[in-house]
Amino acid sequence: QFKVVESGGGLVQPGGSLRLSCTGSGFTLDSYAIAWYRQAPGKEREREGVTCIDNSGDSPKYIYSVKGRFTISRDNAKNTVYLQMNSLKPEDTALYICAVGSGSECSASDFGSWGQGTQVTVSS
């Protein structure tokens, strides 16, 4: 069965850091663009991904609210994409969901293969 599995979420204080992982199971991620989306409590999943990385790892993309705080990276040897989140804010609280693109580039991909997500809660 082809799927992605997220991990690394948890409870952290404002200003803290977490690193999320998205690991492919049953297939290799290295041919695909990978994105992270989020869904805040009581809200729909955001239509725009928080960040996206091409299969090459070049020129990752971020939404404005996380630029300079979040970093996406990939280790194809480990079949894993990471999301390093620093300087976390309460408004970052959400279920973070990994999604596999239909192609190798973020700009040319649809994202329809979703993981179950990992919960991130930022609170003092």
Coordinates of C-alpha atoms in Angstrom, one line a residue:
Q1 CA 0.0 0.0 0.0
F2 CA 1.4 3.4 -1.0
K3 CA 1.2 6.0 1.7
V4 CA 3.1 8.6 3.6
V5 CA 3.5 8.7 7.4
E6 CA 4.0 11.9 9.3
S7 CA 5.7 12.1 12.7
G8 CA 7.4 14.6 15.0
G9 CA 4.5 16.7 16.2
G10 CA 3.9 17.6 19.8
L11 CA 3.3 20.4 22.4
V12 CA 5.8 23.2 22.4
Q13 CA 6.0 26.6 24.0
P14 CA 5.9 29.8 21.9
G15 CA 9.4 30.4 20.4
G16 CA 10.2 26.7 20.5
S17 CA 11.1 24.3 17.7
L18 CA 9.9 21.0 16.2
R19 CA 11.0 18.9 13.3
L20 CA 8.4 17.0 11.4
S21 CA 9.1 14.0 9.2
C22 CA 7.2 12.6 6.2
T23 CA 8.3 9.1 5.2
G24 CA 7.1 7.2 2.2
S25 CA 5.9 3.6 2.7
G26 CA 5.5 1.2 -0.2
F27 CA 7.0 3.7 -2.7
T28 CA 9.9 6.1 -3.0
L29 CA 9.4 9.8 -2.7
D30 CA 12.4 10.9 -4.8
S31 CA 10.4 11.3 -8.0
Y32 CA 7.8 13.6 -6.5
A33 CA 7.3 17.1 -5.2
I34 CA 6.2 17.0 -1.6
A35 CA 4.2 19.6 0.3
W36 CA 3.1 20.3 3.8
Y37 CA -0.4 21.5 4.5
R38 CA -2.0 22.4 7.8
Q39 CA -5.5 22.4 9.3
A40 CA -6.1 24.6 12.3
P41 CA -8.6 23.4 15.0
G42 CA -12.1 23.9 13.9
K43 CA -11.1 25.0 10.4
E44 CA -10.8 23.5 7.0
R45 CA -7.5 22.5 5.6
E46 CA -5.7 25.5 4.1
R47 CA -6.0 25.5 0.4
E48 CA -2.4 26.6 -0.1
G49 CA 0.4 24.5 1.2
V50 CA 2.6 25.8 3.9
T51 CA 5.7 24.8 2.0
C52 CA 6.7 22.6 -1.0
I53 CA 9.9 21.1 -2.3
D54 CA 10.6 19.8 -5.8
N55 CA 12.1 16.3 -6.2
S56 CA 15.5 18.0 -6.8
G57 CA 15.4 19.8 -3.5
D58 CA 16.0 23.1 -5.2
S59 CA 14.1 26.4 -4.5
P60 CA 11.6 25.3 -1.9
K61 CA 8.6 27.5 -1.6
Y62 CA 7.0 28.9 1.6
I63 CA 3.9 30.9 2.4
Y64 CA 4.7 34.4 3.8
S65 CA 3.7 33.7 7.4
V66 CA 6.4 31.0 7.8
K67 CA 9.2 32.4 5.7
G68 CA 12.4 32.6 7.7
R69 CA 11.0 30.3 10.4
F70 CA 10.3 27.0 8.6
T71 CA 12.7 25.0 6.4
I72 CA 11.7 22.1 4.3
S73 CA 14.3 19.6 3.2
R74 CA 14.5 16.1 1.9
D75 CA 16.8 13.1 2.3
N76 CA 16.0 10.8 -0.6
A77 CA 18.3 8.1 0.8
K78 CA 16.0 7.9 3.8
N79 CA 12.8 8.4 1.7
T80 CA 11.9 11.2 4.0
V81 CA 11.0 14.9 3.8
Y82 CA 11.5 17.1 6.9
L83 CA 9.9 20.3 8.1
Q84 CA 12.0 22.2 10.6
M85 CA 9.9 24.7 12.4
N86 CA 11.6 27.4 14.5
S87 CA 10.2 30.4 16.4
L88 CA 6.8 28.7 16.7
K89 CA 3.8 30.9 17.4
P90 CA 0.4 29.9 18.8
E91 CA -1.1 30.6 15.4
D92 CA 1.0 27.7 14.0
T93 CA -1.1 25.3 16.0
A94 CA -2.6 22.8 13.5
L95 CA -2.6 19.3 12.2
Y96 CA 0.3 19.2 9.7
I97 CA -0.3 17.0 6.7
C98 CA 2.2 15.7 4.2
A99 CA 1.0 15.5 0.5
V100 CA 2.6 13.9 -2.5
G101 CA 2.6 15.7 -5.8
S102 CA 1.5 14.3 -9.1
G103 CA 4.9 15.3 -10.6
S104 CA 8.4 16.3 -9.7
E105 CA 7.8 20.0 -9.5
C106 CA 5.7 21.9 -7.1
S107 CA 4.4 24.4 -9.7
A108 CA 3.3 21.6 -12.0
S109 CA 1.7 19.2 -9.4
D110 CA -1.6 18.5 -8.0
F111 CA -1.6 17.2 -4.4
G112 CA -4.1 14.5 -3.8
S113 CA -2.2 11.8 -1.8
W114 CA -2.4 12.8 1.8
G115 CA -1.1 11.4 5.0
Q116 CA -3.0 11.3 8.3
G117 CA -1.1 14.2 9.8
T118 CA 0.8 15.0 12.9
Q119 CA -0.5 17.5 15.5
V120 CA 1.5 20.5 16.4
T121 CA 0.3 22.6 19.4
V122 CA 2.0 25.8 20.4
S123 CA 1.0 27.0 23.8
S124 CA 2.4 28.2 27.1

